Every structure is written in C-alpha cells, then in structure tokens.
Tab-separated table of C-alpha atoms in Angstrom:
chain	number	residue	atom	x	y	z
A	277	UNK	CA	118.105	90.097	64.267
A	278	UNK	CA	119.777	93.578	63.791
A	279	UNK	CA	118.703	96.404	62.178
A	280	UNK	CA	120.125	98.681	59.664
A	281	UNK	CA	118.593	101.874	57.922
A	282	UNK	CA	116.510	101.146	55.000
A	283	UNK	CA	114.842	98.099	53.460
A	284	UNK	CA	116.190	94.931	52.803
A	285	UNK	CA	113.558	93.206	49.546
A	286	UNK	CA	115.235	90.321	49.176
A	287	UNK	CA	114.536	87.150	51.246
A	288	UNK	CA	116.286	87.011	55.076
A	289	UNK	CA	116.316	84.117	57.092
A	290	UNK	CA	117.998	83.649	60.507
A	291	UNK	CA	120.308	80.630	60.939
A	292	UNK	CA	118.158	78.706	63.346
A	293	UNK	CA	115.095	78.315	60.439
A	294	UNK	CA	118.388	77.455	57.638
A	295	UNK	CA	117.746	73.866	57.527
A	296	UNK	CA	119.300	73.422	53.273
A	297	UNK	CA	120.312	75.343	50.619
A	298	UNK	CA	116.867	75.491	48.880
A	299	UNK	CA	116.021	77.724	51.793
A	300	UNK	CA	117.704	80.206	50.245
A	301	UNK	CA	116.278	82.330	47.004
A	302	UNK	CA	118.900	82.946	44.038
A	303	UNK	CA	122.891	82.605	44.242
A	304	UNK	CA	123.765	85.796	45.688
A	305	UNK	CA	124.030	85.205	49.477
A	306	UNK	CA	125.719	87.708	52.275
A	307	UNK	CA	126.110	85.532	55.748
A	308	UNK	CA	126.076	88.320	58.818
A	309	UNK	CA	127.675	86.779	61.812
A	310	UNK	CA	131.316	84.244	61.635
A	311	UNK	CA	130.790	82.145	64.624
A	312	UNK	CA	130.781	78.745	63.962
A	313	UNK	CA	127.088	78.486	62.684
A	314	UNK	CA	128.008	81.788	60.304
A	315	UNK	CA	130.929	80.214	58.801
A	316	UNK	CA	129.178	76.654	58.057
A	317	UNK	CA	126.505	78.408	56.226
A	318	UNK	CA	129.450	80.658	54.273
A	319	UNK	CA	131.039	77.498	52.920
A	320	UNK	CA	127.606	75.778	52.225
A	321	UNK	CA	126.532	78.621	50.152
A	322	UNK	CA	129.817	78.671	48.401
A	323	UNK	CA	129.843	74.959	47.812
A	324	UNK	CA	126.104	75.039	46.549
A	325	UNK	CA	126.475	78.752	44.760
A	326	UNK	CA	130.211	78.816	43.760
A	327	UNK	CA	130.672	81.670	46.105
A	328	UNK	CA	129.273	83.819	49.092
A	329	UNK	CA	129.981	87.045	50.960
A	330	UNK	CA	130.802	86.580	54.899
A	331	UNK	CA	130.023	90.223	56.924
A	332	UNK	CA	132.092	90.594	59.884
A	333	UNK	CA	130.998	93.410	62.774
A	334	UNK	CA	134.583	92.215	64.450
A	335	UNK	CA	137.322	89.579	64.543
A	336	UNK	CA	136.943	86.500	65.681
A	337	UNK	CA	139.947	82.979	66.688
A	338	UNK	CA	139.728	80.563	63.818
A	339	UNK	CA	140.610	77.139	65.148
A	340	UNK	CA	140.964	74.098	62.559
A	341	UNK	CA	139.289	71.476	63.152
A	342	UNK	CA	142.794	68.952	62.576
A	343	UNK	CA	146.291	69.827	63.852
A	344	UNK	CA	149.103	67.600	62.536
A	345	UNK	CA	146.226	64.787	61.698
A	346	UNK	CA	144.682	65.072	65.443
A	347	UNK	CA	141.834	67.059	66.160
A	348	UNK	CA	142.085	70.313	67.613
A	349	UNK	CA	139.060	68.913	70.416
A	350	UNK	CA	141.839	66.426	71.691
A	351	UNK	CA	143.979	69.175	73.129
A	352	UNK	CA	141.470	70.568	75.515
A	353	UNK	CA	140.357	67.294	76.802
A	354	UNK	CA	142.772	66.560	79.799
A	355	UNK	CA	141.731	64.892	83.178
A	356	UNK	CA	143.284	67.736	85.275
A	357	UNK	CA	142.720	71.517	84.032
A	358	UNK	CA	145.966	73.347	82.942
A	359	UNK	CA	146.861	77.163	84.332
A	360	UNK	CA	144.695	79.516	81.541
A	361	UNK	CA	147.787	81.247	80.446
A	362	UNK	CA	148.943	77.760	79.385
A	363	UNK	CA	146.167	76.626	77.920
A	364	UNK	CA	145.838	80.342	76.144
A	365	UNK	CA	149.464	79.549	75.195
A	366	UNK	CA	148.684	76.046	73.471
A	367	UNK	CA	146.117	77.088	71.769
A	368	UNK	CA	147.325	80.262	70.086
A	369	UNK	CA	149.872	77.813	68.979
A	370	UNK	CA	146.652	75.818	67.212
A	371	UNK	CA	146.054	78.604	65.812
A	372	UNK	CA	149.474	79.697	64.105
A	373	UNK	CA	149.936	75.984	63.138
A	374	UNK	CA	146.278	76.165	61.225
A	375	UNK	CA	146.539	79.665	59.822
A	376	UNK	CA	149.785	81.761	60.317
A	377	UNK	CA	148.753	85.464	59.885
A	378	UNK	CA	145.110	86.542	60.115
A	379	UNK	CA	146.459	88.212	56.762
A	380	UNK	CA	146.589	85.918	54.791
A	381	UNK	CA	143.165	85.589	54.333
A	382	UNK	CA	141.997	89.046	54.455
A	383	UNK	CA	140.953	89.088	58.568
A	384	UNK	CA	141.601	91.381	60.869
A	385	UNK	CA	144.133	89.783	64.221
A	386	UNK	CA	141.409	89.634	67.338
A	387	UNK	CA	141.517	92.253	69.848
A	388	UNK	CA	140.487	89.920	72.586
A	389	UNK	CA	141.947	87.169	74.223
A	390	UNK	CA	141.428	84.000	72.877
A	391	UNK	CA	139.196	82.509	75.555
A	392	UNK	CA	137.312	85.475	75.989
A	393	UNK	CA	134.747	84.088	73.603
A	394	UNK	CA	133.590	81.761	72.004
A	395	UNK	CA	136.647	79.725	69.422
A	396	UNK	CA	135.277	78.806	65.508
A	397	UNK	CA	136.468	75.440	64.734
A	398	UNK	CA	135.855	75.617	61.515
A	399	UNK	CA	138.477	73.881	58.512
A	400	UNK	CA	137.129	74.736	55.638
A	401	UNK	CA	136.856	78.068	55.190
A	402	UNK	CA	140.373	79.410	55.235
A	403	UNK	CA	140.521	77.572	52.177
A	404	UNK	CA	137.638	78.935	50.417
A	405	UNK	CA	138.842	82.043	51.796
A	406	UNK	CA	142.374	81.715	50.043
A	407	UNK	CA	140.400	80.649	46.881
A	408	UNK	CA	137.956	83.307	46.755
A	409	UNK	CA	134.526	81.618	46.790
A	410	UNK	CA	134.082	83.202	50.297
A	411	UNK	CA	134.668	87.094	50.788
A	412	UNK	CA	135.100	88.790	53.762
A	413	UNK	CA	132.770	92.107	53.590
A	414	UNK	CA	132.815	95.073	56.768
A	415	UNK	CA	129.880	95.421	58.865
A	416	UNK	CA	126.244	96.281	57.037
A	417	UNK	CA	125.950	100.226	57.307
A	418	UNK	CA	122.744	100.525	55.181
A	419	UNK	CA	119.811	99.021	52.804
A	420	UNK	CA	118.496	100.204	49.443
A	421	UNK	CA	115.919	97.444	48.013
A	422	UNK	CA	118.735	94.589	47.559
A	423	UNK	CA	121.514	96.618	47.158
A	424	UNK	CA	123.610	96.202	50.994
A	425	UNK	CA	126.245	99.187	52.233
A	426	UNK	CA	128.794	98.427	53.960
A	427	UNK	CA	130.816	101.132	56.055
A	428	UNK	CA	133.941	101.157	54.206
A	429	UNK	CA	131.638	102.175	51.335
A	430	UNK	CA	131.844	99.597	48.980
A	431	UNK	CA	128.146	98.231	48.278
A	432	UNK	CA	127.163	94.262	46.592
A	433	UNK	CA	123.807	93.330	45.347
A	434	UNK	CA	121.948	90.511	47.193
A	435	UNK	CA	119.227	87.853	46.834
A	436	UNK	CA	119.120	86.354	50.342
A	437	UNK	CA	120.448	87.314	53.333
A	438	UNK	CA	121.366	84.544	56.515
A	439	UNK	CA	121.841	86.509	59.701
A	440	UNK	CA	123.770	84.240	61.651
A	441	UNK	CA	124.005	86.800	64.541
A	442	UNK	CA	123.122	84.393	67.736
A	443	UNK	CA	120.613	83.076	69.756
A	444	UNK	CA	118.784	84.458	72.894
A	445	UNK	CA	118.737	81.745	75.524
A	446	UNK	CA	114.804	81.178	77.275
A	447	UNK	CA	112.768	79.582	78.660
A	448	UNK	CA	109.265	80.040	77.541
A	449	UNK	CA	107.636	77.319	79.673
A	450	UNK	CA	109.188	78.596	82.985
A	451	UNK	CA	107.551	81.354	85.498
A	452	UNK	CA	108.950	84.672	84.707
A	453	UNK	CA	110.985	85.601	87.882
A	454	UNK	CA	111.799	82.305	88.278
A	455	UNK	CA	115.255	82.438	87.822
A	456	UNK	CA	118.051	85.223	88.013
A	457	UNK	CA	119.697	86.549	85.000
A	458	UNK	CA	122.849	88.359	84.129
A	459	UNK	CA	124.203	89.093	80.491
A	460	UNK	CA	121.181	87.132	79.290
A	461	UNK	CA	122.104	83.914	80.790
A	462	UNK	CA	120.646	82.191	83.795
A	463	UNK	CA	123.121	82.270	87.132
A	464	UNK	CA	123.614	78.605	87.906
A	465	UNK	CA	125.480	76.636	90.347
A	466	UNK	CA	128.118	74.532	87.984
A	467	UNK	CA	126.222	74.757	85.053
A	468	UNK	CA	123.648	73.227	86.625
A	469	UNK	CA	121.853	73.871	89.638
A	470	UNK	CA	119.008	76.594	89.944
A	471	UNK	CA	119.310	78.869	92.972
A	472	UNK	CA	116.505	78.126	95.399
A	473	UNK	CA	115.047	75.441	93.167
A	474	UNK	CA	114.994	72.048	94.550
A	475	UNK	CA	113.861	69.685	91.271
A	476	UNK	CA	114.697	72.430	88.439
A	477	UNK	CA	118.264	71.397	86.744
A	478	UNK	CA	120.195	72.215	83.461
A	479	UNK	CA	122.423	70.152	81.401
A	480	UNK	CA	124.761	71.578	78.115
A	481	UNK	CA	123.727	74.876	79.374
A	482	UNK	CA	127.591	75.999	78.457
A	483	UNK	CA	129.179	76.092	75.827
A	484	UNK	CA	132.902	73.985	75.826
A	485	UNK	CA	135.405	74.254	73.624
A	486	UNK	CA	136.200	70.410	73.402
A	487	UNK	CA	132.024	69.709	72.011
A	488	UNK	CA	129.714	68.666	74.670
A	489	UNK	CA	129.114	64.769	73.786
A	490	UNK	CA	130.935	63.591	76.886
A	491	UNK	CA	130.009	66.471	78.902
A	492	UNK	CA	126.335	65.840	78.475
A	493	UNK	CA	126.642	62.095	78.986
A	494	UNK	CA	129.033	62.789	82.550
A	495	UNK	CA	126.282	65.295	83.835
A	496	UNK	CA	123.460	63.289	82.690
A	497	UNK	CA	125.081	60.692	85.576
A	498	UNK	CA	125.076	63.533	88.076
A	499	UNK	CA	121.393	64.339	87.298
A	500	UNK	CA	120.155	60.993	88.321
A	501	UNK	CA	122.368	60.562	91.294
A	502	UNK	CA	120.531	64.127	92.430
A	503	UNK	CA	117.358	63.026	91.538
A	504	UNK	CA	117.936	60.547	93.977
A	505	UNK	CA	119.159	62.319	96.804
A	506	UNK	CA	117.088	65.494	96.329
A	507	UNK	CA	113.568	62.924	97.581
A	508	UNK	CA	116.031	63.015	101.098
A	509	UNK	CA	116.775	66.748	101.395
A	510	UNK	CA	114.516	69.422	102.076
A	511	UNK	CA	117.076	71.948	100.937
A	512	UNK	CA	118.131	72.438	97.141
A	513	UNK	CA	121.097	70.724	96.448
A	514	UNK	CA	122.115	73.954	94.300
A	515	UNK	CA	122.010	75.885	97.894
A	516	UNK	CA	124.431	73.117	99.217
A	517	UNK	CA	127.083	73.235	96.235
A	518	UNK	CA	126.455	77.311	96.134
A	519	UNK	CA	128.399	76.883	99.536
A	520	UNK	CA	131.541	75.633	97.720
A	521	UNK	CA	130.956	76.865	94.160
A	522	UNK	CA	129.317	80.528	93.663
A	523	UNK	CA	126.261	80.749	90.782
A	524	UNK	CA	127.504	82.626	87.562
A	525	UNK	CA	126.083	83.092	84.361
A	526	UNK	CA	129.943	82.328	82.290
A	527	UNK	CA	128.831	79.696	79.937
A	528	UNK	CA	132.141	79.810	78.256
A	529	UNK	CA	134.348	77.010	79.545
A	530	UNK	CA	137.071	74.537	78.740
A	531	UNK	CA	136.972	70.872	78.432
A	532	UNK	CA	139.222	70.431	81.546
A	533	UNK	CA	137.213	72.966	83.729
A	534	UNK	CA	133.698	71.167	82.762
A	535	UNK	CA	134.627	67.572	83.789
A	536	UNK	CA	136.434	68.291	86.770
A	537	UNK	CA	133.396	70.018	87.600
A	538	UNK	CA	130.796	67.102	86.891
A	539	UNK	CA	133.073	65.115	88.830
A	540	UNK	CA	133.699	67.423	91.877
A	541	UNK	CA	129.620	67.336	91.816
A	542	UNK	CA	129.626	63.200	91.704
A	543	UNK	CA	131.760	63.439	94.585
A	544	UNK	CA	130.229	65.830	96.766
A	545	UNK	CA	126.701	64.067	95.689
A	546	UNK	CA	127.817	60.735	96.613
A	547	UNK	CA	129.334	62.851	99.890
A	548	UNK	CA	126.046	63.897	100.687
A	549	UNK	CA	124.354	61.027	100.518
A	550	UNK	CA	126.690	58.828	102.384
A	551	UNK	CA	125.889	61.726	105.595
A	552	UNK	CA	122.601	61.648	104.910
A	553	UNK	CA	122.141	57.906	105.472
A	554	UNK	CA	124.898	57.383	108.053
A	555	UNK	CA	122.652	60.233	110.142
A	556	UNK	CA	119.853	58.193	109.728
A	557	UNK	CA	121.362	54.802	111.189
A	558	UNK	CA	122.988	56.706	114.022
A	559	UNK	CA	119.401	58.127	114.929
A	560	UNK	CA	117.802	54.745	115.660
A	561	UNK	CA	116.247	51.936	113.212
A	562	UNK	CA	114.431	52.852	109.866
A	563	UNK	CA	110.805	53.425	109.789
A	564	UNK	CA	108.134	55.438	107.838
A	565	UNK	CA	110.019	58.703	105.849
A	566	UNK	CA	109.193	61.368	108.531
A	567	UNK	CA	108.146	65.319	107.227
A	568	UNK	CA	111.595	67.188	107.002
A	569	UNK	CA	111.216	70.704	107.584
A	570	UNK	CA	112.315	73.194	105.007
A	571	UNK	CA	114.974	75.198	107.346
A	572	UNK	CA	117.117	78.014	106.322
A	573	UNK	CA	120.791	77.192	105.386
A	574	UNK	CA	123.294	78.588	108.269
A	575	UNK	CA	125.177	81.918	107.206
A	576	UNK	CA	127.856	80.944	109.949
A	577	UNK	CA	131.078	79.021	110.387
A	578	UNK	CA	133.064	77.454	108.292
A	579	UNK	CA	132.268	75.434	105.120
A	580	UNK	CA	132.117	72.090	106.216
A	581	UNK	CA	129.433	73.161	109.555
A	582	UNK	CA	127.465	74.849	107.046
A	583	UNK	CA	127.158	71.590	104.809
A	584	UNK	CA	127.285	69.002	107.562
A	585	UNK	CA	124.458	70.814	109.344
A	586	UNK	CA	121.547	70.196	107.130
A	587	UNK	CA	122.619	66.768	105.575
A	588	UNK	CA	122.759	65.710	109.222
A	589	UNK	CA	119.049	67.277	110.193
A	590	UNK	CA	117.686	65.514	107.304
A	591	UNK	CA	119.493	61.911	107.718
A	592	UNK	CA	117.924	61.995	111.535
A	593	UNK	CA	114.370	63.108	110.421
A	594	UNK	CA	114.308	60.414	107.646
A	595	UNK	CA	115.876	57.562	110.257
C-alpha cells in the first residue's frame, strides 16, 4: 500500500482481504485506486452506505459493460486480430457510446492511449457518479487522525479506508532467481512458457480485455498437449517457441491477440510432435526410450534449421 505523511486512525484494508461490507467499520468510506476492483468496491459501499468517496492519482478508460444491449466483451472477441489503431478506433467508440464526455461525470479525459493499460468495465458507476452517491476526490496528500488531505486542499473525514491500489505478482513457492523479471512481471514465452524451464508453465498470467474464461480453458488444452510432448524433448519447449515468439513481460493483451496465440502454440505443439515421432520411425523400429542428451539450441541459420534440428535429434534417440 502507499504511504502518505501522517497517521491514518481509522480502519484500512487492502482490496484483496475486502471480502463484504461488514469488513468495513462505520459509513464513511474513501476507495484509493479506480481500476476495476476500486470501482466495484465504490459502488458497493455506496449501495450498502448511501454514498462513498473514489480517490483518483490519474485518469483512467471507463468501458460499460453493455453497448446497444451486447456486451462490450463481444467486440474484442474475433477469430483473426484487427490492426491496433482499429481496434483503438472501435473501442473509443465504446466508450463515447457509454459515456460521452469524461465531463460529465466530474473525470478528467486520459492522457494515455486506451490500450496502454488496463480498460474498467465497469456499468454502474457512471450512474452513481451522475447521482452523487459516488464522489470523485484528487489524490491523498496527507493524514491527520481520520481527517484525509487531498492536494487540491479540500479535506473529508473518514472511518475506513479500501486501498484498491494493485497487486504485486509472486511467487513465494518458487527459487528466487528462478525466473527473469522486468516491470515486476515474469518474461514468458506467450504467456506461458518459462525461459530455460522444461516442466514450469503459466496459465491467465495476462490480463485480456475480453475476461479470461475461454482463454484459460484454450490454454489449459495447450498445457496438456505439452505435458505430453515435453516427456520426448530434452529441450524446453519455451526455448523452441522463444525461436518464433520472443519472452516479454506485457501482460496486457486483447482477446484476438490471446487466442491466436494459444492456437499458433496448438499448432506448432502438434508440429513438434508429429517431427518428433516421424524421426523416430525413420530411425529404425521402436524399442526401450533411449537417454536424450540435453544439447544446446543452435544460434545459426534460419528458423526452421534451428527448430527442425533438435525435434529431429530427439525423435532418433527415442526410436
């Protein structure tokens, strides 16, 4: 959580311990933080309260949930990804069909681009907005006892205070070192694949702007179809698809994007393992799984030499 000068001495609570409104003491509650977990909790504590104070440290793209009866998820759900400036273009158009001016409900226009982070889908609270049971408040400048400054000057009285500021991604459990990190997120291969790590994988690891239901179900497909053909490689399949598909540590992505992903990775998966065993009945007739050794990729040549060469090596050592 953030700090500010002074003391806060009423309750705080950060949004991943808010589990319902009887976590929070009295009716005067200030939410810090409008993404999409900052702005649920803003209209809970209005509809439980009659009101609540939302503190914004900078703009943010409101998306409503419905546009013209369909939901705002179905336009970012596509088979084949669009151009970004189209996609940009569509759904800045979401956006003026849902709200109009930022104005209108006391927010500031964003300064960044709309994909640049992450969108707030979130329907309800330009209305509670328009009918004042939420209010938008500046960033926190200071504390005294429950008394919060804000840096416009204006000042409110508080009982409990939800920061709603973000999470830190970890992972206690794993070897420090383990992995590389950049902007506090892991570099993966498609959202996925560990660097290095043969039987280490991630799935809903991103964050999509279309919800990651189908996502999760698509790449839990892909895990077990590497499960299966990592037993038959001695190199990570992550080192394989790196050769294609650099690691990154962007966990912002659209719906489009993410499933043409999964599915490139079915593909060259299924790819793989169709070399693999075709190696292994060109080397002679199947016997007892022989020791593969753990080479090093090849740096040179093209892209296909560099994949073909190891699938091949390990189809004839497991023949």
């Amino acid at each position: 959580m953030p700090t500010y000068p002074g003391e806060f001495t009423g309750k705080q609570i950060h949004s991943k311990d808010y589990k319902r409104p009887t976590d929070l003491d009295g009716s005067r509650v200030l939410v810090v933080g409008a993404g999409n977990s900052g702005c649920d909790l803003a209209v809970e504590a209005a509809l439980t309260f009659g009101r609540s104070e939302l503190s914004l440290r900078r703009s943010y793209w409101f998306i409503p949930k419905y546009v013209l009866g369909i939901p705002s998820s179905a336009f970012d759900i596509g088979s084949v990804p669009l151009p970004k400036l189209l996609q940009e273009k569509m759904f800045r158009s979401i956006v003026f069909l849902g709200m109009g001016s930022f104005r209108h409900f006391g927010l500031r226009k964003p300064t960044h681009k709309i994909f640049d982070q992450d969108l707030v889908v979130n329907q309800q609270l330009p209305y509670f907005l328009k009918h004042g049971r939420v209010t938008i408040r500046p960033e926190i400048d200071r504390f005294v006892r429950r008394t919060v400054h804000f840096i416009d000057g204006t000042q409110s009285a508080y009982d409990t205070i939800v920061w709603a500021t973000g999470f830190k991604t970890s992972f206690p459990f794993l070897r420090d070192g383990l992995l590389d990190w950049e902007n506090g997120q892991p570099k993966l291969v498609a959202h996925t694949f560990a660097p290095g790590l043969a039987n280490l994988h991630f799935a809903g690891l991103v964050a999509p702007r279309s919800g990651a239901g189908m996502l999760l179900m698509n790449s839990a497909r892909l895990l077990a179809e590497v499960a299966m053909l990592q037993q038959r490689l001695p190199t990570p399949i992550g080192d394989l698809y790196a050769i294609v598909s650099k690691p990154s540590a962007q966990i912002l992505a659209g719906g489009p994007e993410l499933r043409w992903e999964v599915l490139r990775g079915r593909l060259l998966v299924r790819a793989m393992t169709g070399l693999v065993t075709v190696a292994g009945m060109l080397s002679g007739p199947a016997g007892t799984t022989a020791s593969v050794p753990d080479l090093p990729l090849p740096t040179q040549g093209g892209v296909a030499r560099r994949l073909l060469r190891p699938l091949l090596a390990a189809g004839r050592a497991n023949a």
